GROMACS .gro file of C-alpha atoms in nm:
model
  329
    1MET     CA    1  10.205  12.662   7.867
    2ALA     CA    2   9.990  13.008   7.800
    3GLN     CA    3   9.717  12.954   7.548
    4ALA     CA    4   9.805  13.124   7.229
    5PRO     CA    5   9.617  13.438   7.112
    6PRO     CA    6   9.316  13.356   6.914
    7PRO     CA    7   9.390  13.392   6.544
    8ARG     CA    8   9.304  13.705   6.392
    9GLY     CA    9   9.006  13.554   6.217
   10GLN     CA   10   8.845  13.460   6.533
   11ARG     CA   11   8.895  13.794   6.695
   12ILE     CA   12   8.729  13.944   6.392
   13THR     CA   13   8.454  13.705   6.466
   14VAL     CA   14   8.398  13.866   6.798
   15TRP     CA   15   8.377  14.203   6.694
   16THR     CA   16   8.120  14.089   6.414
   17ARG     CA   17   7.903  13.915   6.664
   18LEU     CA   18   7.909  14.233   6.878
   19ARG     CA   19   7.843  14.443   6.553
   20ARG     CA   20   7.534  14.232   6.479
   21SER     CA   21   7.375  14.301   6.823
   22ARG     CA   22   7.179  14.572   6.783
   23PRO     CA   23   7.142  14.643   7.158
   24ALA     CA   24   7.475  14.601   7.217
   25MET     CA   25   7.558  14.884   6.946
   26ILE     CA   26   7.294  15.103   7.062
   27GLY     CA   27   7.448  15.059   7.412
   28LEU     CA   28   7.793  15.151   7.278
   29ALA     CA   29   7.654  15.453   7.097
   30LEU     CA   30   7.491  15.603   7.406
   31VAL     CA   31   7.814  15.542   7.596
   32VAL     CA   32   8.013  15.705   7.351
   33PHE     CA   33   7.761  15.996   7.318
   34PHE     CA   34   7.805  16.056   7.721
   35VAL     CA   35   8.163  16.025   7.713
   36ALA     CA   36   8.185  16.288   7.437
   37LEU     CA   37   7.938  16.516   7.628
   38ALA     CA   38   8.166  16.506   7.947
   39ALA     CA   39   8.472  16.547   7.718
   40LEU     CA   40   8.317  16.839   7.549
   41ALA     CA   41   8.156  17.005   7.835
   42PRO     CA   42   8.394  17.310   7.848
   43ALA     CA   43   8.333  17.349   7.474
   44PHE     CA   44   7.964  17.359   7.502
   45SER     CA   45   8.002  17.603   7.786
   46ALA     CA   46   8.226  17.849   7.576
   47ILE     CA   47   7.979  17.818   7.276
   48THR     CA   48   7.670  17.898   7.501
   49GLY     CA   49   7.851  18.150   7.713
   50ASN     CA   50   7.708  17.949   8.024
   51SER     CA   51   7.877  17.827   8.325
   52PRO     CA   52   7.735  17.562   8.558
   53TYR     CA   53   7.843  17.773   8.853
   54ALA     CA   54   7.704  18.122   8.715
   55TYR     CA   55   7.378  18.239   8.868
   56ASN     CA   56   7.127  18.396   8.642
   57PRO     CA   57   6.850  18.554   8.837
   58ASP     CA   58   6.730  18.748   8.501
   59ALA     CA   59   6.608  18.423   8.377
   60LEU     CA   60   6.358  18.387   8.667
   61GLY     CA   61   6.049  18.500   8.763
   62PRO     CA   62   5.918  18.652   9.084
   63ASP     CA   63   5.827  18.294   9.240
   64THR     CA   64   6.208  18.216   9.146
   65ALA     CA   65   6.054  17.970   8.882
   66PRO     CA   66   6.225  17.982   8.521
   67THR     CA   67   6.056  18.213   8.284
   68GLY     CA   68   5.928  18.116   7.958
   69PRO     CA   69   5.801  17.776   7.816
   70LEU     CA   70   5.951  17.420   7.907
   71GLY     CA   71   6.150  17.565   8.197
   72GLY     CA   72   6.318  17.856   7.996
   73VAL     CA   73   6.430  17.638   7.694
   74SER     CA   74   6.579  17.904   7.440
   75ALA     CA   75   6.854  17.931   7.191
   76GLN     CA   76   7.080  18.040   7.478
   77HIS     CA   77   6.959  17.788   7.739
   78TRP     CA   78   6.903  17.435   7.555
   79PHE     CA   79   6.765  17.275   7.858
   80GLY     CA   80   6.649  17.572   8.034
   81VAL     CA   81   6.747  17.697   8.373
   82GLU     CA   82   6.760  17.579   8.710
   83PRO     CA   83   6.493  17.724   8.961
   84ARG     CA   84   6.600  17.933   9.228
   85THR     CA   85   6.951  17.994   9.092
   86GLY     CA   86   6.876  18.047   8.694
   87ARG     CA   87   7.190  17.841   8.627
   88ASP     CA   88   7.215  17.681   8.268
   89LEU     CA   89   7.076  17.330   8.315
   90PHE     CA   90   7.242  17.207   7.993
   91ALA     CA   91   7.568  17.280   8.150
   92ILE     CA   92   7.471  17.119   8.490
   93VAL     CA   93   7.399  16.813   8.284
   94SER     CA   94   7.720  16.819   8.065
   95TYR     CA   95   7.931  16.880   8.350
   96GLY     CA   96   7.748  16.634   8.594
   97ALA     CA   97   7.832  16.375   8.326
   98GLN     CA   98   8.199  16.448   8.420
   99VAL     CA   99   8.130  16.376   8.781
  100SER     CA  100   7.936  16.088   8.719
  101LEU     CA  101   8.168  15.909   8.477
  102LEU     CA  102   8.459  15.999   8.649
  103ILE     CA  103   8.351  15.844   8.990
  104GLY     CA  104   8.181  15.542   8.819
  105LEU     CA  105   8.493  15.475   8.592
  106ALA     CA  106   8.719  15.526   8.888
  107SER     CA  107   8.522  15.326   9.159
  108THR     CA  108   8.486  15.039   8.911
  109ALA     CA  109   8.854  15.043   8.857
  110VAL     CA  110   8.932  15.004   9.235
  111SER     CA  111   8.676  14.741   9.284
  112ILE     CA  112   8.811  14.532   8.982
  113MET     CA  113   9.164  14.570   9.121
  114VAL     CA  114   9.090  14.445   9.478
  115GLY     CA  115   8.864  14.201   9.366
  116VAL     CA  116   9.071  14.014   9.109
  117ALA     CA  117   9.365  14.031   9.356
  118VAL     CA  118   9.156  13.847   9.623
  119GLY     CA  119   9.007  13.619   9.395
  120LEU     CA  120   9.332  13.516   9.237
  121ILE     CA  121   9.495  13.476   9.589
  122ALA     CA  122   9.194  13.275   9.725
  123GLY     CA  123   9.151  13.038   9.424
  124PHE     CA  124   9.502  12.988   9.357
  125TYR     CA  125   9.687  12.939   9.689
  126GLY     CA  126   9.356  12.790   9.892
  127GLY     CA  127   9.390  12.679  10.237
  128VAL     CA  128   9.419  12.935  10.516
  129ALA     CA  129   9.424  13.217  10.251
  130ASP     CA  130   9.091  13.108  10.095
  131ARG     CA  131   8.934  13.061  10.422
  132LEU     CA  132   9.027  13.412  10.549
  133LEU     CA  133   8.954  13.587  10.230
  134SER     CA  134   8.634  13.439  10.171
  135ARG     CA  135   8.521  13.537  10.545
  136LEU     CA  136   8.626  13.884  10.450
  137THR     CA  137   8.423  13.878  10.122
  138ASP     CA  138   8.124  13.754  10.325
  139ILE     CA  139   8.168  14.051  10.576
  140ILE     CA  140   8.192  14.332  10.308
  141PHE     CA  141   7.898  14.166  10.134
  142GLY     CA  142   7.665  14.209  10.457
  143PHE     CA  143   7.827  14.545  10.564
  144PRO     CA  144   7.539  14.831  10.549
  145PHE     CA  145   7.696  15.033  10.276
  146LEU     CA  146   7.462  15.316  10.282
  147ILE     CA  147   7.498  15.369  10.640
  148PHE     CA  148   7.870  15.362  10.657
  149ALA     CA  149   7.878  15.613  10.345
  150ILE     CA  150   7.646  15.861  10.543
  151ALA     CA  151   7.851  15.847  10.870
  152LEU     CA  152   8.189  15.874  10.665
  153SER     CA  153   8.078  16.191  10.497
  154ALA     CA  154   7.972  16.354  10.821
  155THR     CA  155   8.308  16.252  10.994
  156VAL     CA  156   8.560  16.319  10.706
  157PRO     CA  157   8.701  16.662  10.715
  158ALA     CA  158   8.568  16.901  10.431
  159SER     CA  159   8.939  16.929  10.303
  160VAL     CA  160   8.928  16.584  10.183
  161PRO     CA  161   8.831  16.587   9.786
  162ARG     CA  162   8.461  16.458   9.803
  163PRO     CA  163   8.489  16.279   9.460
  164LEU     CA  164   8.806  16.104   9.571
  165LEU     CA  165   8.617  15.987   9.896
  166LEU     CA  166   8.339  15.869   9.685
  167ILE     CA  167   8.575  15.670   9.451
  168LEU     CA  168   8.731  15.518   9.750
  169VAL     CA  169   8.400  15.412   9.914
  170ILE     CA  170   8.200  15.292   9.647
  171GLY     CA  171   8.505  15.100   9.503
  172PHE     CA  172   8.596  14.962   9.819
  173PHE     CA  173   8.251  14.804   9.897
  174GLY     CA  174   8.218  14.700   9.524
  175TRP     CA  175   8.480  14.447   9.504
  176PRO     CA  176   8.341  14.100   9.663
  177SER     CA  177   8.123  14.040   9.347
  178ILE     CA  178   8.424  14.035   9.104
  179ALA     CA  179   8.625  13.849   9.395
  180ARG     CA  180   8.411  13.557   9.382
  181VAL     CA  181   8.394  13.510   9.020
  182VAL     CA  182   8.734  13.535   9.007
  183ARG     CA  183   8.816  13.278   9.283
  184SER     CA  184   8.557  13.035   9.114
  185GLU     CA  185   8.721  13.028   8.800
  186THR     CA  186   9.101  13.023   8.958
  187LEU     CA  187   9.008  12.741   9.152
  188SER     CA  188   8.880  12.552   8.822
  189LEU     CA  189   9.186  12.670   8.624
  190ARG     CA  190   9.455  12.560   8.879
  191GLU     CA  191   9.365  12.216   8.822
  192ARG     CA  192   9.388  12.223   8.441
  193GLY     CA  193   9.678  12.042   8.285
  194PHE     CA  194   9.838  12.341   8.138
  195VAL     CA  195   9.854  12.515   8.494
  196ARG     CA  196   9.986  12.176   8.636
  197ALA     CA  197  10.250  12.127   8.341
  198ALA     CA  198  10.358  12.480   8.445
  199ALA     CA  199  10.402  12.410   8.796
  200ALA     CA  200  10.570  12.092   8.743
  201GLN     CA  201  10.870  12.242   8.530
  202GLY     CA  202  10.927  12.474   8.852
  203ILE     CA  203  10.777  12.778   8.731
  204GLY     CA  204  10.692  13.040   9.015
  205SER     CA  205  10.340  13.106   9.138
  206GLY     CA  206  10.358  13.470   9.039
  207ARG     CA  207  10.441  13.382   8.667
  208ILE     CA  208  10.175  13.100   8.660
  209ILE     CA  209   9.923  13.337   8.767
  210ILE     CA  210  10.024  13.640   8.530
  211ARG     CA  211  10.074  13.392   8.214
  212GLU     CA  212   9.844  13.107   8.252
  213ILE     CA  213   9.556  13.221   8.497
  214ILE     CA  214   9.495  13.587   8.415
  215PRO     CA  215   9.492  13.541   8.022
  216ASN     CA  216   9.200  13.275   8.066
  217ILE     CA  217   8.989  13.502   8.302
  218LEU     CA  218   9.052  13.839   8.131
  219ALA     CA  219   8.731  13.811   7.907
  220THR     CA  220   8.535  13.759   8.239
  221ILE     CA  221   8.713  14.048   8.414
  222ILE     CA  222   8.636  14.286   8.107
  223VAL     CA  223   8.253  14.184   8.092
  224PHE     CA  224   8.225  14.208   8.457
  225THR     CA  225   8.398  14.562   8.432
  226THR     CA  226   8.163  14.676   8.194
  227VAL     CA  227   7.843  14.575   8.362
  228SER     CA  228   7.964  14.702   8.688
  229ILE     CA  229   7.990  15.062   8.580
  230PRO     CA  230   7.608  15.149   8.585
  231GLY     CA  231   7.594  15.022   8.927
  232LYS     CA  232   7.847  15.256   9.043
  233ILE     CA  233   7.730  15.551   8.857
  234GLY     CA  234   7.397  15.493   9.029
  235ALA     CA  235   7.573  15.465   9.360
  236GLU     CA  236   7.696  15.782   9.322
  237ALA     CA  237   7.373  15.938   9.217
  238ALA     CA  238   7.215  15.804   9.511
  239LEU     CA  239   7.456  15.930   9.762
  240SER     CA  240   7.415  16.288   9.595
  241PHE     CA  241   7.031  16.227   9.608
  242LEU     CA  242   7.049  16.176   9.981
  243GLY     CA  243   7.277  16.492   9.997
  244VAL     CA  244   7.605  16.303  10.097
  245GLY     CA  245   7.785  16.297   9.747
  246VAL     CA  246   7.964  16.581   9.604
  247ASN     CA  247   7.951  16.916   9.741
  248PRO     CA  248   7.711  17.209   9.584
  249PRO     CA  249   7.794  17.355   9.375
  250THR     CA  250   7.935  17.085   9.181
  251PRO     CA  251   7.692  16.961   8.938
  252SER     CA  252   7.566  16.625   9.001
  253TRP     CA  253   7.301  16.449   8.834
  254GLY     CA  254   7.161  16.289   9.166
  255ARG     CA  255   7.132  16.627   9.370
  256SER     CA  256   6.961  16.779   9.075
  257ILE     CA  257   6.704  16.521   9.060
  258SER     CA  258   6.681  16.556   9.442
  259ASP     CA  259   6.634  16.908   9.427
  260ALA     CA  260   6.387  16.873   9.119
  261ILE     CA  261   6.141  16.661   9.312
  262SER     CA  262   5.989  16.965   9.483
  263TRP     CA  263   5.965  17.159   9.157
  264VAL     CA  264   5.831  16.884   8.959
  265GLN     CA  265   5.486  17.060   8.946
  266VAL     CA  266   5.610  17.369   8.821
  267ASP     CA  267   5.911  17.266   8.610
  268PRO     CA  268   5.907  16.906   8.506
  269MET     CA  269   6.210  16.977   8.268
  270TYR     CA  270   6.428  17.026   8.575
  271LEU     CA  271   6.371  16.653   8.675
  272ILE     CA  272   6.330  16.497   8.306
  273PHE     CA  273   6.671  16.625   8.169
  274PRO     CA  274   6.897  16.518   8.457
  275GLY     CA  275   6.683  16.174   8.507
  276MET     CA  276   6.705  16.087   8.132
  277ALA     CA  277   7.068  16.128   8.144
  278LEU     CA  278   7.122  15.910   8.437
  279PHE     CA  279   6.895  15.647   8.293
  280LEU     CA  280   7.025  15.647   7.937
  281VAL     CA  281   7.396  15.622   8.050
  282THR     CA  282   7.308  15.335   8.294
  283LEU     CA  283   7.108  15.180   8.006
  284GLY     CA  284   7.383  15.227   7.760
  285PHE     CA  285   7.667  15.062   7.994
  286ASN     CA  286   7.426  14.765   8.073
  287MET     CA  287   7.322  14.695   7.693
  288PHE     CA  288   7.677  14.698   7.604
  289GLY     CA  289   7.799  14.477   7.862
  290ASP     CA  290   7.535  14.226   7.775
  291GLY     CA  291   7.599  14.230   7.422
  292LEU     CA  292   7.990  14.221   7.503
  293ARG     CA  293   7.933  13.934   7.730
  294ASP     CA  294   7.710  13.714   7.463
  295ALA     CA  295   8.022  13.822   7.214
  296LEU     CA  296   8.279  13.683   7.417
  297ASP     CA  297   8.095  13.350   7.526
  298PRO     CA  298   8.280  13.062   7.398
  299SER     CA  299   7.957  12.859   7.330
  300GLU     CA  300   7.838  13.133   7.113
  301ALA     CA  301   8.159  13.152   6.920
  302GLU     CA  302   8.149  12.774   6.893
  303ALA     CA  303   7.779  12.792   6.752
  304SER     CA  304   7.900  13.056   6.524
  305THR     CA  305   8.188  12.852   6.388
  306THR     CA  306   7.948  12.567   6.357
  307THR     CA  307   7.694  12.728   6.169
  308SER     CA  308   7.944  12.895   5.932
  309THR     CA  309   8.104  12.555   5.862
  310GLU     CA  310   7.757  12.389   5.769
  311ALA     CA  311   7.665  12.693   5.559
  312ALA     CA  312   7.976  12.667   5.335
  313PRO     CA  313   7.952  12.480   5.023
  314ALA     CA  314   8.103  12.132   5.016
  315ALA     CA  315   8.415  12.101   4.805
  316ALA     CA  316   8.388  11.709   4.843
  317PRO     CA  317   8.164  11.427   4.964
  318VAL     CA  318   8.125  11.488   5.352
  319SER     CA  319   8.170  11.181   5.578
  320THR     CA  320   7.861  11.106   5.808
  321ASP     CA  321   8.123  11.001   6.079
  322PRO     CA  322   8.141  11.258   6.355
  323LEU     CA  323   8.485  11.166   6.459
  324SER     CA  324   8.624  11.239   6.059
  325ALA     CA  325   8.417  11.554   6.071
  326GLY     CA  326   8.595  11.669   6.340
  327GLY     CA  327   8.318  11.643   6.585
  328GLN     CA  328   8.318  11.490   6.910
  329ALA     CA  329   8.181  11.115   6.958
   0.00000   0.00000   0.00000
């Protein structure tokens, strides 16, 4: 039979442990900040009157470098302007957050869906399916992702939306890790008593997977999803850095960092702002993912419950027998 959902007190305890983790809360705040930055990018553009696609040569000097201190930082241009074009750097960073988060989240969703499906099939059915899918996983693990992505970008027609292409490519090469984790846990769960009991009652394999297996690996999937997002964002930035990411003039942190390298001596702000944005968003997801993993860890939950029980005042004499105290012999 399926495990009953945890009582309300236990769910509150998970959130309480997460909230008590300062790194997790800092990570969550960073994630929320960048999601808000991406969502409000059009509003900021309307407020400042700056578009990430509008060239502004008046903000540049004769050498096409930004005029004014700190790369042209002013009340109108909060992060300064881009060399050679005069485009507003804050608009580029805020709209670049949309591209990075869209590709990072969507490609992670693709990886999770494929990886969970492969892992469940391989782990639950075993036999030929397990051997074939395990060999496929090994092949994808050993495939040179970067070379394939560069070659694909040169052969795919320009009419194909580049964000969609990146989502599919990054997502396709990102599923083997979660597939191995899900397969391992499914192999363990299918031998458990409640799964065997469900099979003995004549319940179909599909219902067993949905009602018995998935609820017991859901926490693992959630944590793995969270810690996978920064890697996907970094992959998009790396491809854009190499010139095979989203097509210009679409804002991209990776391409801005690549272009800023040749200007770092003249305008270091051009490198600092996109670089810090990429660093902080990946740091935020990593910190939140680590905290979420600790909060959902069963051993942490048991330790927290044990500590609370020991700290509570005893209303009656406590027996020293571990069995009578609810422990294990």
